[in-house]
mmCIF file of C-alpha atoms in Angstrom:
data_model
loop_
_atom_site.group_PDB
_atom_site.id
_atom_site.type_symbol
_atom_site.label_atom_id
_atom_site.label_comp_id
_atom_site.label_asym_id
_atom_site.label_seq_id
_atom_site.Cartn_x
_atom_site.Cartn_y
_atom_site.Cartn_z
ATOM 1 C CA MET A 1 -168.459 -82.013 -12.417
ATOM 2 C CA LYS A 2 -170.975 -81.006 -9.753
ATOM 3 C CA ILE A 3 -173.268 -83.334 -7.850
ATOM 4 C CA ALA A 4 -176.226 -81.661 -9.501
ATOM 5 C CA THR A 5 -174.922 -82.639 -12.925
ATOM 6 C CA THR A 6 -174.692 -86.289 -11.998
ATOM 7 C CA ARG A 7 -178.102 -86.205 -10.378
ATOM 8 C CA ALA A 8 -179.440 -84.740 -13.612
ATOM 9 C CA VAL A 9 -178.033 -87.749 -15.426
ATOM 10 C CA ILE A 10 -179.808 -90.101 -13.036
ATOM 11 C CA ALA A 11 -182.981 -88.046 -13.350
ATOM 12 C CA THR A 12 -182.787 -88.542 -17.100
ATOM 13 C CA ALA A 13 -182.412 -92.256 -16.538
ATOM 14 C CA ALA A 14 -185.445 -92.199 -14.258
ATOM 15 C CA LEU A 15 -187.486 -90.614 -17.031
ATOM 16 C CA LEU A 16 -186.358 -93.376 -19.332
ATOM 17 C CA LEU A 17 -187.432 -95.933 -16.775
ATOM 18 C CA ALA A 18 -190.825 -94.302 -16.605
ATOM 19 C CA ALA A 19 -191.045 -94.693 -20.349
ATOM 20 C CA GLY A 20 -190.849 -98.454 -19.817
ATOM 21 C CA SER A 21 -194.645 -98.632 -19.627
ATOM 22 C CA LEU A 22 -194.860 -98.367 -23.353
ATOM 23 C CA THR A 23 -197.657 -98.433 -25.835
ATOM 24 C CA ALA A 24 -196.584 -98.496 -29.482
ATOM 25 C CA CYS A 25 -195.515 -101.692 -31.219
ATOM 26 C CA SER A 26 -192.662 -102.244 -33.640
ATOM 27 C CA ASN A 27 -189.912 -104.706 -34.594
ATOM 28 C CA GLY A 28 -191.901 -107.771 -33.631
ATOM 29 C CA SER A 29 -192.109 -106.878 -29.952
ATOM 30 C CA SER A 30 -195.715 -108.015 -29.631
ATOM 31 C CA ASN A 31 -196.401 -111.304 -31.307
ATOM 32 C CA GLY A 32 -199.344 -112.999 -29.684
ATOM 33 C CA SER A 33 -197.464 -116.188 -28.885
ATOM 34 C CA SER A 34 -198.659 -118.067 -25.827
ATOM 35 C CA ASN A 35 -195.013 -118.513 -24.867
ATOM 36 C CA ALA A 36 -194.220 -114.801 -25.149
ATOM 37 C CA THR A 37 -197.330 -113.700 -23.288
ATOM 38 C CA ALA A 38 -196.886 -115.663 -20.111
ATOM 39 C CA THR A 39 -198.368 -114.318 -16.937
ATOM 40 C CA ALA A 40 -195.823 -112.403 -14.914
ATOM 41 C CA SER A 41 -195.891 -115.037 -12.188
ATOM 42 C CA SER A 42 -194.679 -117.776 -14.544
ATOM 43 C CA ALA A 43 -192.319 -115.870 -16.827
ATOM 44 C CA LYS A 44 -188.820 -117.064 -17.618
ATOM 45 C CA ILE A 45 -186.443 -114.299 -18.661
ATOM 46 C CA GLY A 46 -183.080 -115.096 -20.227
ATOM 47 C CA LEU A 47 -180.088 -112.820 -19.593
ATOM 48 C CA LEU A 48 -177.100 -113.426 -21.866
ATOM 49 C CA LEU A 49 -173.924 -111.399 -21.231
ATOM 50 C CA PRO A 50 -170.866 -111.368 -23.497
ATOM 51 C CA ASP A 51 -167.650 -111.793 -21.513
ATOM 52 C CA SER A 52 -165.982 -112.128 -18.142
ATOM 53 C CA VAL A 53 -162.972 -109.866 -18.756
ATOM 54 C CA THR A 54 -165.156 -106.760 -18.370
ATOM 55 C CA ALA A 55 -165.799 -106.487 -14.642
ATOM 56 C CA ARG A 56 -169.120 -104.645 -14.856
ATOM 57 C CA TYR A 57 -171.137 -107.564 -16.190
ATOM 58 C CA GLU A 58 -170.824 -109.829 -13.165
ATOM 59 C CA SER A 59 -170.485 -107.070 -10.555
ATOM 60 C CA ALA A 60 -173.197 -104.676 -11.735
ATOM 61 C CA ASP A 61 -175.367 -105.573 -14.743
ATOM 62 C CA LYS A 62 -176.346 -109.059 -13.595
ATOM 63 C CA PRO A 63 -177.222 -108.264 -9.947
ATOM 64 C CA TYR A 64 -179.030 -105.026 -10.844
ATOM 65 C CA PHE A 65 -181.059 -106.812 -13.523
ATOM 66 C CA GLU A 66 -181.980 -109.736 -11.293
ATOM 67 C CA ALA A 67 -182.956 -107.490 -8.386
ATOM 68 C CA LYS A 68 -185.262 -105.392 -10.564
ATOM 69 C CA VAL A 69 -186.956 -108.439 -12.097
ATOM 70 C CA THR A 70 -187.540 -109.816 -8.589
ATOM 71 C CA ALA A 71 -188.979 -106.482 -7.426
ATOM 72 C CA LEU A 72 -191.366 -106.313 -10.383
ATOM 73 C CA CYS A 73 -192.205 -110.010 -10.533
ATOM 74 C CA PRO A 74 -191.244 -112.046 -7.449
ATOM 75 C CA ASP A 75 -192.157 -115.358 -9.056
ATOM 76 C CA CYS A 76 -190.350 -114.759 -12.349
ATOM 77 C CA THR A 77 -187.252 -116.804 -13.096
ATOM 78 C CA VAL A 78 -184.061 -115.318 -14.549
ATOM 79 C CA LEU A 79 -181.912 -117.749 -16.536
ATOM 80 C CA TYR A 80 -178.360 -116.447 -16.813
ATOM 81 C CA ALA A 81 -175.352 -117.276 -18.972
ATOM 82 C CA ASN A 82 -172.060 -115.580 -19.841
ATOM 83 C CA ALA A 83 -170.455 -116.263 -23.229
ATOM 84 C CA ASP A 84 -166.888 -115.790 -21.945
ATOM 85 C CA GLY A 85 -165.939 -114.058 -25.178
ATOM 86 C CA ASP A 86 -167.169 -116.841 -27.475
ATOM 87 C CA ALA A 87 -169.901 -116.141 -30.046
ATOM 88 C CA ALA A 88 -170.525 -119.843 -30.683
ATOM 89 C CA LYS A 89 -170.922 -120.449 -26.960
ATOM 90 C CA GLN A 90 -173.401 -117.591 -26.730
ATOM 91 C CA GLN A 91 -175.406 -119.104 -29.589
ATOM 92 C CA GLN A 92 -175.557 -122.419 -27.711
ATOM 93 C CA GLN A 93 -176.578 -120.670 -24.500
ATOM 94 C CA ALA A 94 -179.384 -118.837 -26.275
ATOM 95 C CA GLU A 95 -180.627 -122.015 -27.919
ATOM 96 C CA SER A 96 -180.622 -123.761 -24.545
ATOM 97 C CA MET A 97 -182.730 -120.965 -23.058
ATOM 98 C CA LEU A 98 -185.177 -121.106 -25.955
ATOM 99 C CA THR A 99 -185.473 -124.856 -25.417
ATOM 100 C CA GLN A 100 -186.167 -124.225 -21.734
ATOM 101 C CA GLY A 101 -189.101 -122.017 -22.705
ATOM 102 C CA VAL A 102 -187.954 -118.493 -21.940
ATOM 103 C CA ASN A 103 -190.510 -115.814 -22.639
ATOM 104 C CA VAL A 104 -187.976 -113.040 -23.348
ATOM 105 C CA LEU A 105 -184.265 -112.907 -24.129
ATOM 106 C CA VAL A 106 -182.137 -109.967 -22.944
ATOM 107 C CA LEU A 107 -179.016 -110.306 -25.079
ATOM 108 C CA ASP A 108 -175.743 -108.398 -24.799
ATOM 109 C CA PRO A 109 -173.985 -109.840 -27.856
ATOM 110 C CA PHE A 110 -170.324 -110.780 -27.921
ATOM 111 C CA ASP A 111 -170.553 -110.455 -31.701
ATOM 112 C CA GLY A 112 -173.341 -108.163 -32.880
ATOM 113 C CA GLU A 113 -173.449 -109.655 -36.371
ATOM 114 C CA ALA A 114 -173.352 -113.291 -35.278
ATOM 115 C CA ALA A 115 -176.057 -112.632 -32.683
ATOM 116 C CA ALA A 116 -178.524 -111.850 -35.479
ATOM 117 C CA ALA A 117 -178.913 -115.628 -35.809
ATOM 118 C CA ILE A 118 -180.084 -115.790 -32.187
ATOM 119 C CA VAL A 119 -182.703 -113.137 -32.879
ATOM 120 C CA GLY A 120 -183.820 -115.090 -35.926
ATOM 121 C CA GLU A 121 -184.269 -118.296 -33.923
ATOM 122 C CA ALA A 122 -186.130 -116.410 -31.194
ATOM 123 C CA LYS A 123 -188.424 -114.768 -33.736
ATOM 124 C CA ALA A 124 -189.274 -118.183 -35.170
ATOM 125 C CA LYS A 125 -190.530 -119.127 -31.711
ATOM 126 C CA ASN A 126 -192.233 -115.724 -31.222
ATOM 127 C CA ILE A 127 -189.845 -114.788 -28.422
ATOM 128 C CA PRO A 128 -188.924 -111.079 -28.214
ATOM 129 C CA VAL A 129 -185.258 -110.101 -27.857
ATOM 130 C CA ILE A 130 -183.970 -106.979 -26.115
ATOM 131 C CA SER A 131 -180.601 -105.824 -27.443
ATOM 132 C CA TYR A 132 -178.751 -104.880 -24.268
ATOM 133 C CA ASP A 133 -175.795 -102.467 -24.126
ATOM 134 C CA ARG A 134 -174.434 -103.610 -27.517
ATOM 135 C CA LEU A 135 -176.522 -103.375 -30.663
ATOM 136 C CA ILE A 136 -177.447 -106.587 -32.499
ATOM 137 C CA ASP A 137 -177.370 -106.249 -36.274
ATOM 138 C CA SER A 138 -180.895 -107.520 -36.769
ATOM 139 C CA PRO A 139 -184.112 -105.726 -37.775
ATOM 140 C CA ASP A 140 -186.100 -107.926 -35.402
ATOM 141 C CA SER A 141 -184.876 -106.833 -31.963
ATOM 142 C CA SER A 142 -187.770 -105.523 -29.897
ATOM 143 C CA ALA A 143 -185.735 -102.785 -28.213
ATOM 144 C CA TYR A 144 -182.192 -101.514 -27.686
ATOM 145 C CA ILE A 145 -180.990 -100.235 -24.308
ATOM 146 C CA SER A 146 -177.583 -98.625 -23.998
ATOM 147 C CA PHE A 147 -175.750 -95.321 -23.723
ATOM 148 C CA ASP A 148 -174.964 -92.722 -26.355
ATOM 149 C CA ASN A 149 -171.842 -94.624 -27.349
ATOM 150 C CA GLU A 150 -170.499 -92.157 -29.874
ATOM 151 C CA LYS A 151 -170.724 -89.585 -27.087
ATOM 152 C CA VAL A 152 -168.623 -91.911 -24.897
ATOM 153 C CA GLY A 153 -165.842 -91.762 -27.476
ATOM 154 C CA GLU A 154 -166.167 -88.002 -27.759
ATOM 155 C CA LEU A 155 -165.805 -87.644 -23.983
ATOM 156 C CA GLN A 156 -162.702 -89.836 -24.005
ATOM 157 C CA GLY A 157 -161.106 -88.058 -26.946
ATOM 158 C CA GLN A 158 -161.909 -84.594 -25.616
ATOM 159 C CA ALA A 159 -160.547 -85.384 -22.161
ATOM 160 C CA LEU A 160 -157.306 -86.669 -23.661
ATOM 161 C CA VAL A 161 -156.847 -83.708 -26.006
ATOM 162 C CA ASP A 162 -157.670 -81.197 -23.273
ATOM 163 C CA LYS A 163 -155.148 -82.833 -20.926
ATOM 164 C CA LEU A 164 -152.394 -82.766 -23.539
ATOM 165 C CA LYS A 165 -153.042 -79.097 -24.256
ATOM 166 C CA LYS A 166 -153.175 -78.270 -20.553
ATOM 167 C CA ASP A 167 -149.802 -79.984 -20.115
ATOM 168 C CA GLY A 168 -148.342 -77.939 -22.952
ATOM 169 C CA VAL A 169 -147.841 -80.852 -25.341
ATOM 170 C CA ALA A 170 -147.107 -79.382 -28.758
ATOM 171 C CA ALA A 171 -149.263 -79.917 -31.822
ATOM 172 C CA GLY A 172 -148.124 -82.833 -33.928
ATOM 173 C CA ALA A 173 -147.296 -84.995 -30.904
ATOM 174 C CA GLY A 174 -148.260 -88.656 -31.019
ATOM 175 C CA ILE A 175 -151.193 -90.647 -29.621
ATOM 176 C CA LEU A 176 -151.739 -94.416 -29.534
ATOM 177 C CA MET A 177 -155.309 -95.666 -29.848
ATOM 178 C CA VAL A 178 -156.265 -98.951 -28.174
ATOM 179 C CA ASN A 179 -159.796 -99.520 -29.423
ATOM 180 C CA GLY A 180 -162.327 -102.115 -28.348
ATOM 181 C CA SER A 181 -163.290 -105.422 -29.871
ATOM 182 C CA PRO A 182 -163.847 -105.506 -33.644
ATOM 183 C CA THR A 183 -166.947 -107.666 -33.062
ATOM 184 C CA ASP A 184 -168.572 -105.077 -30.762
ATOM 185 C CA ASN A 185 -170.681 -102.416 -32.485
ATOM 186 C CA ASN A 186 -170.223 -100.163 -29.460
ATOM 187 C CA ALA A 187 -166.455 -100.215 -29.971
ATOM 188 C CA THR A 188 -166.987 -98.894 -33.501
ATOM 189 C CA LEU A 189 -169.011 -96.012 -32.079
ATOM 190 C CA PHE A 190 -166.467 -95.280 -29.328
ATOM 191 C CA LYS A 191 -163.724 -95.131 -31.952
ATOM 192 C CA LYS A 192 -165.798 -92.927 -34.226
ATOM 193 C CA GLY A 193 -166.513 -90.485 -31.411
ATOM 194 C CA ALA A 194 -162.873 -90.392 -30.304
ATOM 195 C CA HIS A 195 -161.607 -89.831 -33.835
ATOM 196 C CA SER A 196 -164.069 -86.961 -34.307
ATOM 197 C CA VAL A 197 -162.126 -85.094 -31.620
ATOM 198 C CA ILE A 198 -158.565 -86.383 -32.023
ATOM 199 C CA ASP A 199 -158.431 -86.038 -35.814
ATOM 200 C CA THR A 200 -159.105 -82.297 -35.606
ATOM 201 C CA SER A 201 -156.979 -81.650 -32.508
ATOM 202 C CA GLY A 202 -153.597 -81.151 -34.145
ATOM 203 C CA TYR A 203 -152.254 -84.312 -32.531
ATOM 204 C CA LYS A 204 -151.221 -87.325 -34.587
ATOM 205 C CA VAL A 205 -152.396 -90.930 -34.241
ATOM 206 C CA LEU A 206 -149.188 -92.966 -34.381
ATOM 207 C CA ALA A 207 -150.982 -96.325 -34.573
ATOM 208 C CA GLU A 208 -154.226 -97.930 -33.476
ATOM 209 C CA TYR A 209 -155.402 -101.419 -32.608
ATOM 210 C CA ASP A 210 -158.810 -103.111 -32.350
ATOM 211 C CA THR A 211 -158.423 -105.329 -29.287
ATOM 212 C CA PRO A 212 -159.897 -108.834 -29.847
ATOM 213 C CA GLY A 213 -162.515 -109.591 -27.220
ATOM 214 C CA TRP A 214 -161.524 -106.498 -25.219
ATOM 215 C CA ASP A 215 -158.692 -108.639 -23.824
ATOM 216 C CA PRO A 216 -156.366 -106.567 -21.571
ATOM 217 C CA ALA A 217 -153.491 -108.994 -22.177
ATOM 218 C CA GLN A 218 -153.669 -108.448 -25.932
ATOM 219 C CA ALA A 219 -153.844 -104.686 -25.404
ATOM 220 C CA GLN A 220 -150.729 -104.924 -23.229
ATOM 221 C CA THR A 221 -148.832 -106.935 -25.838
ATOM 222 C CA TRP A 222 -149.709 -104.510 -28.622
ATOM 223 C CA VAL A 223 -148.776 -101.420 -26.620
ATOM 224 C CA ALA A 224 -145.474 -103.006 -25.628
ATOM 225 C CA GLY A 225 -144.662 -103.384 -29.325
ATOM 226 C CA GLN A 226 -145.585 -99.780 -30.041
ATOM 227 C CA ILE A 227 -143.335 -98.539 -27.236
ATOM 228 C CA THR A 228 -140.449 -100.368 -28.893
ATOM 229 C CA GLN A 229 -141.294 -98.692 -32.188
ATOM 230 C CA PHE A 230 -142.243 -95.165 -31.121
ATOM 231 C CA GLY A 231 -140.610 -94.674 -27.716
ATOM 232 C CA ASN A 232 -140.983 -91.131 -26.377
ATOM 233 C CA GLN A 233 -143.093 -90.058 -29.347
ATOM 234 C CA ILE A 234 -146.060 -91.468 -27.387
ATOM 235 C CA THR A 235 -147.502 -88.496 -25.491
ATOM 236 C CA GLY A 236 -151.059 -89.755 -24.965
ATOM 237 C CA LEU A 237 -152.923 -93.038 -25.056
ATOM 238 C CA TYR A 238 -156.564 -93.561 -25.906
ATOM 239 C CA ALA A 239 -157.868 -96.788 -24.359
ATOM 240 C CA ALA A 240 -161.491 -97.652 -25.041
ATOM 241 C CA ASN A 241 -162.239 -99.124 -21.608
ATOM 242 C CA ASP A 242 -160.661 -99.609 -18.203
ATOM 243 C CA GLY A 243 -159.599 -103.174 -18.949
ATOM 244 C CA THR A 244 -157.591 -102.206 -22.027
ATOM 245 C CA ALA A 245 -156.313 -99.157 -20.138
ATOM 246 C CA GLY A 246 -154.978 -101.479 -17.437
ATOM 247 C CA GLY A 247 -153.199 -103.557 -20.057
ATOM 248 C CA ALA A 248 -151.740 -100.462 -21.722
ATOM 249 C CA ILE A 249 -150.525 -99.067 -18.401
ATOM 250 C CA ALA A 250 -148.904 -102.389 -17.529
ATOM 251 C CA ALA A 251 -146.989 -102.213 -20.821
ATOM 252 C CA LEU A 252 -145.896 -98.630 -20.144
ATOM 253 C CA LYS A 253 -144.698 -99.511 -16.661
ATOM 254 C CA GLY A 254 -143.002 -102.646 -17.931
ATOM 255 C CA ALA A 255 -141.004 -100.469 -20.333
ATOM 256 C CA ASN A 256 -140.149 -98.041 -17.500
ATOM 257 C CA VAL A 257 -141.944 -95.163 -19.224
ATOM 258 C CA SER A 258 -141.890 -92.183 -16.858
ATOM 259 C CA PRO A 259 -143.838 -90.069 -16.490
ATOM 260 C CA LEU A 260 -146.797 -92.036 -17.811
ATOM 261 C CA PRO A 261 -148.729 -90.331 -20.606
ATOM 262 C CA PRO A 262 -152.408 -89.607 -19.921
ATOM 263 C CA VAL A 263 -154.525 -92.720 -20.523
ATOM 264 C CA THR A 264 -158.299 -92.800 -21.019
ATOM 265 C CA GLY A 265 -160.755 -95.515 -20.016
ATOM 266 C CA GLN A 266 -164.429 -96.398 -19.638
ATOM 267 C CA ASP A 267 -166.860 -98.188 -17.303
ATOM 268 C CA ALA A 268 -165.589 -96.677 -14.028
ATOM 269 C CA GLU A 269 -164.299 -100.062 -12.892
ATOM 270 C CA LEU A 270 -163.010 -100.027 -9.335
ATOM 271 C CA ALA A 271 -159.470 -100.742 -10.545
ATOM 272 C CA GLY A 272 -159.789 -97.886 -13.032
ATOM 273 C CA ILE A 273 -160.965 -95.453 -10.361
ATOM 274 C CA GLN A 274 -158.058 -96.473 -8.146
ATOM 275 C CA ARG A 275 -155.591 -96.015 -11.016
ATOM 276 C CA ILE A 276 -156.982 -92.515 -11.512
ATOM 277 C CA LEU A 277 -156.377 -91.796 -7.832
ATOM 278 C CA SER A 278 -152.807 -93.070 -8.046
ATOM 279 C CA GLY A 279 -152.148 -91.015 -11.192
ATOM 280 C CA ASP A 280 -151.603 -93.999 -13.499
ATOM 281 C CA GLN A 281 -154.805 -93.416 -15.502
ATOM 282 C CA TYR A 282 -156.167 -89.992 -16.371
ATOM 283 C CA MET A 283 -159.905 -90.559 -16.816
ATOM 284 C CA THR A 284 -162.744 -93.012 -17.271
ATOM 285 C CA VAL A 285 -166.338 -92.757 -18.435
ATOM 286 C CA TYR A 286 -169.007 -93.449 -15.842
ATOM 287 C CA LYS A 287 -172.151 -95.077 -17.154
ATOM 288 C CA ALA A 288 -175.004 -95.425 -14.694
ATOM 289 C CA LEU A 289 -175.350 -99.189 -15.048
ATOM 290 C CA LYS A 290 -178.173 -99.559 -12.543
ATOM 291 C CA PRO A 291 -180.692 -97.530 -14.608
ATOM 292 C CA GLU A 292 -179.581 -99.390 -17.740
ATOM 293 C CA ALA A 293 -180.046 -102.824 -16.179
ATOM 294 C CA GLU A 294 -183.312 -101.803 -14.515
ATOM 295 C CA GLN A 295 -184.701 -100.476 -17.793
ATOM 296 C CA ALA A 296 -183.893 -103.816 -19.407
ATOM 297 C CA ALA A 297 -185.591 -105.686 -16.574
ATOM 298 C CA THR A 298 -188.670 -103.464 -16.759
ATOM 299 C CA LEU A 299 -189.022 -104.033 -20.486
ATOM 300 C CA ALA A 300 -188.382 -107.752 -20.141
ATOM 301 C CA VAL A 301 -191.225 -108.139 -17.647
ATOM 302 C CA SER A 302 -193.516 -106.046 -19.859
ATOM 303 C CA LEU A 303 -192.692 -108.121 -22.924
ATOM 304 C CA ALA A 304 -193.219 -111.325 -20.975
ATOM 305 C CA LYS A 305 -196.777 -110.107 -20.385
ATOM 306 C CA GLY A 306 -197.222 -109.552 -24.122
ATOM 307 C CA GLU A 307 -197.138 -105.766 -23.836
ATOM 308 C CA SER A 308 -195.789 -103.606 -26.649
ATOM 309 C CA VAL A 309 -192.769 -101.310 -26.516
ATOM 310 C CA ASN A 310 -191.737 -98.008 -28.016
ATOM 311 C CA GLY A 311 -188.414 -96.360 -27.246
ATOM 312 C CA THR A 312 -187.627 -92.744 -26.496
ATOM 313 C CA SER A 313 -185.541 -92.713 -29.700
ATOM 314 C CA THR A 314 -184.465 -95.077 -32.462
ATOM 315 C CA THR A 315 -181.076 -96.511 -33.411
ATOM 316 C CA ASN A 316 -180.232 -97.838 -36.853
ATOM 317 C CA THR A 317 -178.516 -101.188 -37.247
ATOM 318 C CA ALA A 318 -175.726 -101.641 -39.777
ATOM 319 C CA GLY A 319 -178.405 -102.931 -42.126
ATOM 320 C CA GLY A 320 -180.463 -99.764 -41.691
ATOM 321 C CA ALA A 321 -183.283 -101.088 -39.492
ATOM 322 C CA ALA A 322 -184.611 -98.612 -36.908
ATOM 323 C CA ILE A 323 -184.775 -100.188 -33.433
ATOM 324 C CA PRO A 324 -186.789 -98.563 -30.595
ATOM 325 C CA SER A 325 -184.106 -97.352 -28.206
ATOM 326 C CA PHE A 326 -183.377 -96.041 -24.732
ATOM 327 C CA LEU A 327 -180.030 -94.217 -24.626
ATOM 328 C CA LEU A 328 -178.666 -93.009 -21.311
ATOM 329 C CA VAL A 329 -176.108 -90.243 -20.712
ATOM 330 C CA PRO A 330 -172.415 -91.023 -20.016
ATOM 331 C CA VAL A 331 -170.227 -88.836 -17.750
ATOM 332 C CA ALA A 332 -166.466 -88.214 -17.899
ATOM 333 C CA VAL A 333 -164.683 -88.857 -14.582
ATOM 334 C CA THR A 334 -161.266 -87.609 -13.506
ATOM 335 C CA VAL A 335 -159.735 -87.376 -10.050
ATOM 336 C CA ASP A 336 -161.582 -84.081 -9.560
ATOM 337 C CA ASN A 337 -165.095 -85.536 -9.672
ATOM 338 C CA ILE A 338 -164.897 -89.098 -8.356
ATOM 339 C CA GLU A 339 -166.648 -87.979 -5.164
ATOM 340 C CA SER A 340 -169.483 -86.182 -6.988
ATOM 341 C CA THR A 341 -170.157 -88.982 -9.466
ATOM 342 C CA VAL A 342 -169.510 -92.618 -8.587
ATOM 343 C CA VAL A 343 -169.490 -92.048 -4.803
ATOM 344 C CA ALA A 344 -172.435 -89.636 -4.716
ATOM 345 C CA ASP A 345 -174.492 -92.052 -6.814
ATOM 346 C CA GLY A 346 -173.636 -95.046 -4.623
ATOM 347 C CA PHE A 347 -171.866 -96.845 -7.467
ATOM 348 C CA TYR A 348 -168.991 -97.390 -5.021
ATOM 349 C CA THR A 349 -168.609 -96.453 -1.410
ATOM 350 C CA ALA A 350 -165.605 -94.489 -0.236
ATOM 351 C CA ALA A 351 -164.569 -97.567 1.755
ATOM 352 C CA GLN A 352 -164.498 -99.703 -1.395
ATOM 353 C CA ILE A 353 -162.299 -97.199 -3.197
ATOM 354 C CA CYS A 354 -160.128 -95.987 -0.345
ATOM 355 C CA THR A 355 -158.330 -99.157 0.664
ATOM 356 C CA PRO A 356 -155.064 -98.608 2.573
ATOM 357 C CA ASP A 357 -153.013 -98.243 -0.616
ATOM 358 C CA TYR A 358 -155.258 -95.400 -1.774
ATOM 359 C CA ALA A 359 -156.182 -93.743 1.539
ATOM 360 C CA ALA A 360 -153.792 -90.810 1.137
ATOM 361 C CA ALA A 361 -154.887 -90.197 -2.469
ATOM 362 C CA CYS A 362 -158.533 -90.317 -1.381
ATOM 363 C CA ALA A 363 -157.889 -87.720 1.293
ATOM 364 C CA THR A 364 -156.236 -85.445 -1.261
ATOM 365 C CA ALA A 365 -159.160 -85.914 -3.653
ATOM 366 C CA GLY A 366 -161.713 -85.226 -0.907
ATOM 367 C CA ILE A 367 -163.296 -88.682 -1.058
ATOM 368 C CA LYS A 368 -164.926 -89.579 2.212
#
């Protein structure tokens, strides 16, 4: 992966950001309510994130979103809440924000189906809802901002298959699949994309698991059980994100599996990047979270002013509703392109990655 490729990804994101000054109206995004059309100086914007086990939400999405809202509207107020993996708690948080008079909700649902009730309550108050990162199964979301999530799964599956073939692993060898949360629509798309590659690769899926709440501990427990059952038949491991990858790797190490099979991941968490450097994890998927969060902030401020939105594409909910969408481009990261992706883009500095335990590996990988 060359620097130019990553910069092209960010350029694409910049074009999407430019599209934030939008003109067409659909899905109830412009509603004429006095609450929804507050002046920018008085707007309250609610940001609801789904869990605390995924590091990106607190370390990246939240600060990037808040900074962009402040830059666009210094006197706007961002109300923030994290559901901590609890759909009922997220419902209560949303209702509290609606009671407090928010003008827009930016909602990353813990449970995409359950969150449709939040959209319904917001619509009753003429408050637009932006479906952030994970799709809400409601026809009434004003916009959806995420990545091409089926493509994420394809990148993961292709990287794993290519690595197995490069290592000379014979056709018919076994793969474990540690998927994401069954309540997360994105996880369904990741799995679909991964299966589209793995199922035609000649390798065999020994077993797969949908990890409740993306919980690394539950991923670890499940993988430990599969090691007992399948032993050295496990030649590769698909993990849907870096958290579940960490749990899977802990199980492999706990069972003294050596050498470790290649393990995938996603989100380019710092711990995931460092595991790639140490050789414990094979790859991750880098998603430029800053453009995603900034696009959400830009749209939120626009909607707070009562402006209409129209995406650069549309995404269909499970119920078939077409939601105006902004889908950014994910990038596969291995040890060979950490420098030209996450470091070149300023996602992490070399100093953050190359702590003393990883200094030698950083030098070998050319990270500086």
